[in-house]
JSON list of C-alpha atoms in Angstrom, two decimals:
[
{"chain": "A", "resi": 1, "resn": "UNK", "atom": "CA", "xyz": [-22.34, -57.55, -152.35]},
{"chain": "A", "resi": 2, "resn": "UNK", "atom": "CA", "xyz": [-23.13, -61.14, -153.29]},
{"chain": "A", "resi": 3, "resn": "UNK", "atom": "CA", "xyz": [-20.31, -63.63, -152.74]},
{"chain": "A", "resi": 4, "resn": "UNK", "atom": "CA", "xyz": [-19.38, -65.94, -155.61]},
{"chain": "A", "resi": 5, "resn": "UNK", "atom": "CA", "xyz": [-18.34, -69.52, -154.93]},
{"chain": "A", "resi": 6, "resn": "UNK", "atom": "CA", "xyz": [-14.89, -70.39, -156.27]},
{"chain": "A", "resi": 7, "resn": "UNK", "atom": "CA", "xyz": [-14.50, -73.66, -158.15]},
{"chain": "A", "resi": 8, "resn": "UNK", "atom": "CA", "xyz": [-11.15, -75.38, -157.72]},
{"chain": "A", "resi": 9, "resn": "UNK", "atom": "CA", "xyz": [-10.43, -77.27, -160.95]},
{"chain": "A", "resi": 10, "resn": "UNK", "atom": "CA", "xyz": [-8.27, -80.31, -160.40]},
{"chain": "A", "resi": 11, "resn": "UNK", "atom": "CA", "xyz": [-6.13, -82.61, -162.57]},
{"chain": "A", "resi": 12, "resn": "UNK", "atom": "CA", "xyz": [-5.55, -85.71, -160.43]},
{"chain": "A", "resi": 13, "resn": "UNK", "atom": "CA", "xyz": [-2.98, -87.36, -162.71]},
{"chain": "A", "resi": 14, "resn": "UNK", "atom": "CA", "xyz": [-0.78, -84.29, -162.50]},
{"chain": "A", "resi": 15, "resn": "UNK", "atom": "CA", "xyz": [-0.81, -84.12, -158.71]},
{"chain": "A", "resi": 16, "resn": "UNK", "atom": "CA", "xyz": [-0.34, -87.88, -158.31]},
{"chain": "A", "resi": 17, "resn": "UNK", "atom": "CA", "xyz": [2.30, -88.55, -160.97]},
{"chain": "A", "resi": 18, "resn": "UNK", "atom": "CA", "xyz": [4.55, -85.49, -161.03]},
{"chain": "A", "resi": 19, "resn": "UNK", "atom": "CA", "xyz": [7.59, -85.05, -158.79]},
{"chain": "A", "resi": 20, "resn": "UNK", "atom": "CA", "xyz": [7.68, -81.98, -156.60]},
{"chain": "A", "resi": 21, "resn": "UNK", "atom": "CA", "xyz": [4.19, -80.84, -157.56]},
{"chain": "A", "resi": 22, "resn": "UNK", "atom": "CA", "xyz": [3.55, -77.53, -155.81]},
{"chain": "A", "resi": 23, "resn": "UNK", "atom": "CA", "xyz": [0.49, -75.32, -156.09]},
{"chain": "A", "resi": 24, "resn": "UNK", "atom": "CA", "xyz": [-0.32, -71.78, -155.01]},
{"chain": "A", "resi": 25, "resn": "UNK", "atom": "CA", "xyz": [-4.01, -70.87, -155.06]},
{"chain": "A", "resi": 26, "resn": "UNK", "atom": "CA", "xyz": [-4.77, -67.49, -156.60]},
{"chain": "A", "resi": 27, "resn": "UNK", "atom": "CA", "xyz": [-8.54, -67.02, -156.83]},
{"chain": "A", "resi": 28, "resn": "UNK", "atom": "CA", "xyz": [-8.52, -63.65, -158.56]},
{"chain": "A", "resi": 29, "resn": "UNK", "atom": "CA", "xyz": [-8.36, -62.29, -162.12]},
{"chain": "A", "resi": 30, "resn": "UNK", "atom": "CA", "xyz": [-9.95, -65.51, -163.38]},
{"chain": "A", "resi": 31, "resn": "UNK", "atom": "CA", "xyz": [-7.05, -67.64, -162.12]},
{"chain": "A", "resi": 32, "resn": "UNK", "atom": "CA", "xyz": [-7.57, -70.76, -160.03]},
{"chain": "A", "resi": 33, "resn": "UNK", "atom": "CA", "xyz": [-3.94, -71.49, -159.18]},
{"chain": "A", "resi": 34, "resn": "UNK", "atom": "CA", "xyz": [-0.32, -71.57, -160.28]},
{"chain": "A", "resi": 35, "resn": "UNK", "atom": "CA", "xyz": [1.61, -74.83, -160.24]},
{"chain": "A", "resi": 36, "resn": "UNK", "atom": "CA", "xyz": [5.06, -76.25, -160.84]},
{"chain": "A", "resi": 37, "resn": "UNK", "atom": "CA", "xyz": [6.55, -79.71, -161.08]},
{"chain": "A", "resi": 38, "resn": "UNK", "atom": "CA", "xyz": [9.49, -81.68, -162.44]},
{"chain": "A", "resi": 39, "resn": "UNK", "atom": "CA", "xyz": [9.29, -84.67, -164.73]},
{"chain": "A", "resi": 40, "resn": "UNK", "atom": "CA", "xyz": [12.01, -87.19, -163.89]},
{"chain": "A", "resi": 41, "resn": "UNK", "atom": "CA", "xyz": [10.55, -90.14, -165.79]},
{"chain": "A", "resi": 42, "resn": "UNK", "atom": "CA", "xyz": [10.55, -89.67, -169.58]},
{"chain": "A", "resi": 43, "resn": "UNK", "atom": "CA", "xyz": [7.32, -91.73, -169.78]},
{"chain": "A", "resi": 44, "resn": "UNK", "atom": "CA", "xyz": [5.52, -89.02, -167.79]},
{"chain": "A", "resi": 45, "resn": "UNK", "atom": "CA", "xyz": [5.95, -86.30, -170.42]},
{"chain": "A", "resi": 46, "resn": "UNK", "atom": "CA", "xyz": [2.47, -87.38, -171.40]},
{"chain": "A", "resi": 47, "resn": "UNK", "atom": "CA", "xyz": [-0.19, -87.80, -168.73]},
{"chain": "A", "resi": 48, "resn": "UNK", "atom": "CA", "xyz": [-3.96, -88.05, -168.76]},
{"chain": "A", "resi": 49, "resn": "UNK", "atom": "CA", "xyz": [-6.16, -84.97, -168.59]},
{"chain": "A", "resi": 50, "resn": "UNK", "atom": "CA", "xyz": [-9.71, -85.18, -167.26]},
{"chain": "A", "resi": 51, "resn": "UNK", "atom": "CA", "xyz": [-12.62, -82.77, -167.83]},
{"chain": "A", "resi": 52, "resn": "UNK", "atom": "CA", "xyz": [-12.48, -79.80, -165.45]},
{"chain": "A", "resi": 53, "resn": "UNK", "atom": "CA", "xyz": [-13.79, -76.96, -167.71]},
{"chain": "A", "resi": 54, "resn": "UNK", "atom": "CA", "xyz": [-10.48, -75.10, -167.36]},
{"chain": "A", "resi": 55, "resn": "UNK", "atom": "CA", "xyz": [-7.75, -73.71, -169.56]},
{"chain": "A", "resi": 56, "resn": "UNK", "atom": "CA", "xyz": [-4.10, -74.29, -168.68]},
{"chain": "A", "resi": 57, "resn": "UNK", "atom": "CA", "xyz": [-1.17, -72.17, -169.76]},
{"chain": "A", "resi": 58, "resn": "UNK", "atom": "CA", "xyz": [1.91, -74.39, -169.42]},
{"chain": "A", "resi": 59, "resn": "UNK", "atom": "CA", "xyz": [5.54, -73.33, -169.70]},
{"chain": "A", "resi": 60, "resn": "UNK", "atom": "CA", "xyz": [7.89, -76.28, -170.36]},
{"chain": "A", "resi": 61, "resn": "UNK", "atom": "CA", "xyz": [11.28, -74.96, -169.25]},
{"chain": "A", "resi": 62, "resn": "UNK", "atom": "CA", "xyz": [14.53, -76.18, -170.79]},
{"chain": "A", "resi": 63, "resn": "UNK", "atom": "CA", "xyz": [18.11, -74.97, -170.55]},
{"chain": "A", "resi": 64, "resn": "UNK", "atom": "CA", "xyz": [17.97, -73.04, -173.82]},
{"chain": "A", "resi": 65, "resn": "UNK", "atom": "CA", "xyz": [14.26, -72.87, -174.61]},
{"chain": "A", "resi": 66, "resn": "UNK", "atom": "CA", "xyz": [10.88, -72.39, -172.98]},
{"chain": "A", "resi": 67, "resn": "UNK", "atom": "CA", "xyz": [7.98, -73.93, -174.88]},
{"chain": "A", "resi": 68, "resn": "UNK", "atom": "CA", "xyz": [4.54, -72.53, -174.12]},
{"chain": "A", "resi": 69, "resn": "UNK", "atom": "CA", "xyz": [1.31, -74.48, -174.54]},
{"chain": "A", "resi": 70, "resn": "UNK", "atom": "CA", "xyz": [-2.29, -73.52, -174.05]},
{"chain": "A", "resi": 71, "resn": "UNK", "atom": "CA", "xyz": [-4.65, -76.40, -173.32]},
{"chain": "A", "resi": 72, "resn": "UNK", "atom": "CA", "xyz": [-8.41, -76.22, -173.30]},
{"chain": "A", "resi": 73, "resn": "UNK", "atom": "CA", "xyz": [-10.83, -78.31, -171.35]},
{"chain": "A", "resi": 74, "resn": "UNK", "atom": "CA", "xyz": [-11.35, -81.88, -172.51]},
{"chain": "A", "resi": 75, "resn": "UNK", "atom": "CA", "xyz": [-14.56, -83.82, -173.15]},
{"chain": "A", "resi": 76, "resn": "UNK", "atom": "CA", "xyz": [-13.23, -87.06, -171.71]},
{"chain": "A", "resi": 77, "resn": "UNK", "atom": "CA", "xyz": [-9.96, -88.52, -170.48]},
{"chain": "A", "resi": 78, "resn": "UNK", "atom": "CA", "xyz": [-7.25, -87.81, -173.06]},
{"chain": "A", "resi": 79, "resn": "UNK", "atom": "CA", "xyz": [-3.48, -87.71, -173.37]},
{"chain": "A", "resi": 80, "resn": "UNK", "atom": "CA", "xyz": [-1.89, -84.42, -172.35]},
{"chain": "A", "resi": 81, "resn": "UNK", "atom": "CA", "xyz": [1.55, -83.80, -173.84]},
{"chain": "A", "resi": 82, "resn": "UNK", "atom": "CA", "xyz": [3.63, -81.77, -171.39]},
{"chain": "A", "resi": 83, "resn": "UNK", "atom": "CA", "xyz": [6.59, -80.97, -173.65]},
{"chain": "A", "resi": 84, "resn": "UNK", "atom": "CA", "xyz": [10.05, -82.50, -173.82]},
{"chain": "A", "resi": 85, "resn": "UNK", "atom": "CA", "xyz": [11.81, -80.66, -170.99]},
{"chain": "A", "resi": 86, "resn": "UNK", "atom": "CA", "xyz": [11.66, -81.70, -167.34]},
{"chain": "A", "resi": 87, "resn": "UNK", "atom": "CA", "xyz": [10.66, -78.49, -165.53]},
{"chain": "A", "resi": 88, "resn": "UNK", "atom": "CA", "xyz": [7.14, -77.09, -165.86]},
{"chain": "A", "resi": 89, "resn": "UNK", "atom": "CA", "xyz": [5.30, -74.04, -164.59]},
{"chain": "A", "resi": 90, "resn": "UNK", "atom": "CA", "xyz": [1.61, -73.51, -165.25]},
{"chain": "A", "resi": 91, "resn": "UNK", "atom": "CA", "xyz": [-1.41, -71.34, -164.71]},
{"chain": "A", "resi": 92, "resn": "UNK", "atom": "CA", "xyz": [-4.84, -72.98, -164.36]},
{"chain": "A", "resi": 93, "resn": "UNK", "atom": "CA", "xyz": [-7.73, -70.63, -164.97]},
{"chain": "A", "resi": 94, "resn": "UNK", "atom": "CA", "xyz": [-11.19, -70.77, -163.45]},
{"chain": "A", "resi": 95, "resn": "UNK", "atom": "CA", "xyz": [-13.75, -72.54, -165.64]},
{"chain": "A", "resi": 96, "resn": "UNK", "atom": "CA", "xyz": [-14.87, -70.25, -168.45]},
{"chain": "A", "resi": 97, "resn": "UNK", "atom": "CA", "xyz": [-11.92, -67.87, -167.97]},
{"chain": "A", "resi": 98, "resn": "UNK", "atom": "CA", "xyz": [-8.61, -67.68, -169.77]},
{"chain": "A", "resi": 99, "resn": "UNK", "atom": "CA", "xyz": [-5.81, -65.67, -171.21]},
{"chain": "A", "resi": 100, "resn": "UNK", "atom": "CA", "xyz": [-5.69, -66.33, -174.94]},
{"chain": "A", "resi": 101, "resn": "UNK", "atom": "CA", "xyz": [-3.70, -64.92, -177.82]},
{"chain": "A", "resi": 102, "resn": "UNK", "atom": "CA", "xyz": [-5.94, -62.72, -179.97]},
{"chain": "A", "resi": 103, "resn": "UNK", "atom": "CA", "xyz": [-5.83, -65.22, -182.85]},
{"chain": "A", "resi": 104, "resn": "UNK", "atom": "CA", "xyz": [-7.28, -68.03, -180.70]},
{"chain": "A", "resi": 105, "resn": "UNK", "atom": "CA", "xyz": [-10.76, -68.53, -179.29]},
{"chain": "A", "resi": 106, "resn": "UNK", "atom": "CA", "xyz": [-11.84, -70.87, -176.51]},
{"chain": "A", "resi": 107, "resn": "UNK", "atom": "CA", "xyz": [-13.60, -73.01, -179.12]},
{"chain": "A", "resi": 108, "resn": "UNK", "atom": "CA", "xyz": [-10.28, -73.53, -180.94]},
{"chain": "A", "resi": 109, "resn": "UNK", "atom": "CA", "xyz": [-8.55, -75.02, -177.90]},
{"chain": "A", "resi": 110, "resn": "UNK", "atom": "CA", "xyz": [-11.34, -77.22, -176.52]},
{"chain": "A", "resi": 111, "resn": "UNK", "atom": "CA", "xyz": [-10.02, -80.79, -176.33]},
{"chain": "A", "resi": 112, "resn": "UNK", "atom": "CA", "xyz": [-6.68, -79.62, -177.77]},
{"chain": "A", "resi": 113, "resn": "UNK", "atom": "CA", "xyz": [-3.19, -78.43, -176.81]},
{"chain": "A", "resi": 114, "resn": "UNK", "atom": "CA", "xyz": [-1.70, -75.63, -178.91]},
{"chain": "A", "resi": 115, "resn": "UNK", "atom": "CA", "xyz": [1.91, -74.46, -178.82]},
{"chain": "A", "resi": 116, "resn": "UNK", "atom": "CA", "xyz": [2.07, -70.66, -178.76]},
{"chain": "A", "resi": 117, "resn": "UNK", "atom": "CA", "xyz": [4.66, -67.92, -178.45]},
{"chain": "A", "resi": 118, "resn": "UNK", "atom": "CA", "xyz": [4.81, -67.27, -174.69]},
{"chain": "A", "resi": 119, "resn": "UNK", "atom": "CA", "xyz": [6.29, -63.83, -175.23]},
{"chain": "A", "resi": 120, "resn": "UNK", "atom": "CA", "xyz": [2.98, -62.50, -176.59]},
{"chain": "A", "resi": 121, "resn": "UNK", "atom": "CA", "xyz": [1.90, -62.07, -172.96]},
{"chain": "A", "resi": 122, "resn": "UNK", "atom": "CA", "xyz": [4.87, -59.89, -172.04]},
{"chain": "A", "resi": 123, "resn": "UNK", "atom": "CA", "xyz": [8.20, -58.78, -173.40]},
{"chain": "A", "resi": 124, "resn": "UNK", "atom": "CA", "xyz": [10.81, -61.51, -172.78]},
{"chain": "A", "resi": 125, "resn": "UNK", "atom": "CA", "xyz": [8.33, -63.41, -170.57]},
{"chain": "A", "resi": 126, "resn": "UNK", "atom": "CA", "xyz": [9.73, -66.86, -171.44]},
{"chain": "A", "resi": 127, "resn": "UNK", "atom": "CA", "xyz": [13.28, -65.68, -170.68]},
{"chain": "A", "resi": 128, "resn": "UNK", "atom": "CA", "xyz": [12.15, -64.34, -167.31]},
{"chain": "A", "resi": 129, "resn": "UNK", "atom": "CA", "xyz": [10.41, -67.65, -166.58]},
{"chain": "A", "resi": 130, "resn": "UNK", "atom": "CA", "xyz": [13.54, -69.60, -167.54]},
{"chain": "A", "resi": 131, "resn": "UNK", "atom": "CA", "xyz": [15.67, -67.50, -165.19]},
{"chain": "A", "resi": 132, "resn": "UNK", "atom": "CA", "xyz": [13.29, -67.64, -162.20]},
{"chain": "A", "resi": 133, "resn": "UNK", "atom": "CA", "xyz": [14.52, -69.92, -159.42]},
{"chain": "A", "resi": 134, "resn": "UNK", "atom": "CA", "xyz": [11.31, -70.34, -157.39]},
{"chain": "A", "resi": 135, "resn": "UNK", "atom": "CA", "xyz": [7.57, -70.32, -157.95]},
{"chain": "A", "resi": 136, "resn": "UNK", "atom": "CA", "xyz": [7.36, -67.06, -156.01]},
{"chain": "A", "resi": 137, "resn": "UNK", "atom": "CA", "xyz": [9.67, -65.47, -158.58]},
{"chain": "A", "resi": 138, "resn": "UNK", "atom": "CA", "xyz": [7.59, -66.98, -161.38]},
{"chain": "A", "resi": 139, "resn": "UNK", "atom": "CA", "xyz": [4.42, -65.44, -159.96]},
{"chain": "A", "resi": 140, "resn": "UNK", "atom": "CA", "xyz": [5.88, -61.98, -160.44]},
{"chain": "A", "resi": 141, "resn": "UNK", "atom": "CA", "xyz": [6.65, -62.68, -164.12]},
{"chain": "A", "resi": 142, "resn": "UNK", "atom": "CA", "xyz": [3.41, -64.49, -165.01]},
{"chain": "A", "resi": 143, "resn": "UNK", "atom": "CA", "xyz": [0.81, -62.94, -167.27]},
{"chain": "A", "resi": 144, "resn": "UNK", "atom": "CA", "xyz": [-2.24, -61.46, -165.56]},
{"chain": "A", "resi": 145, "resn": "UNK", "atom": "CA", "xyz": [-5.54, -60.89, -167.34]},
{"chain": "A", "resi": 146, "resn": "UNK", "atom": "CA", "xyz": [-5.66, -57.51, -165.61]},
{"chain": "A", "resi": 147, "resn": "UNK", "atom": "CA", "xyz": [-2.52, -56.41, -167.48]},
{"chain": "A", "resi": 148, "resn": "UNK", "atom": "CA", "xyz": [-3.05, -57.96, -170.91]},
{"chain": "A", "resi": 149, "resn": "UNK", "atom": "CA", "xyz": [-5.74, -58.13, -173.53]},
{"chain": "A", "resi": 150, "resn": "UNK", "atom": "CA", "xyz": [-7.67, -61.32, -173.10]},
{"chain": "A", "resi": 151, "resn": "UNK", "atom": "CA", "xyz": [-10.37, -63.33, -174.73]},
{"chain": "A", "resi": 152, "resn": "UNK", "atom": "CA", "xyz": [-13.13, -64.67, -172.57]}
]
């Protein structure tokens, strides 16, 4: 069997500017890694994204609401709105892979951030994410392309 090289997409502004940035690599099912961080500075709710050919699924976790965003790759450095709440959990997919709602295509999210209903990936998924206390708990509630219908 031929081995495939894994690309590790990277967003340097996220790792450098976010408090408590933590990442767990997960090189299977088209996923690069899971990540979490907290935004303590209101100015950092918007950071810069750089081209990495990846899609991000970001859950912005508040006390009473979880907002879910899907962000496509960018063509150049651009602003990346991270939502209004301070706690975030995300999934970064391998380049060319992704978990998309059926009504979206990869072309529709290139260079864009789209707010979506996070519960389309699993019943009460956003509630489960809001109640999780650690990234390990979040990993067990996260959507997996193996379990859901996906667009690639």
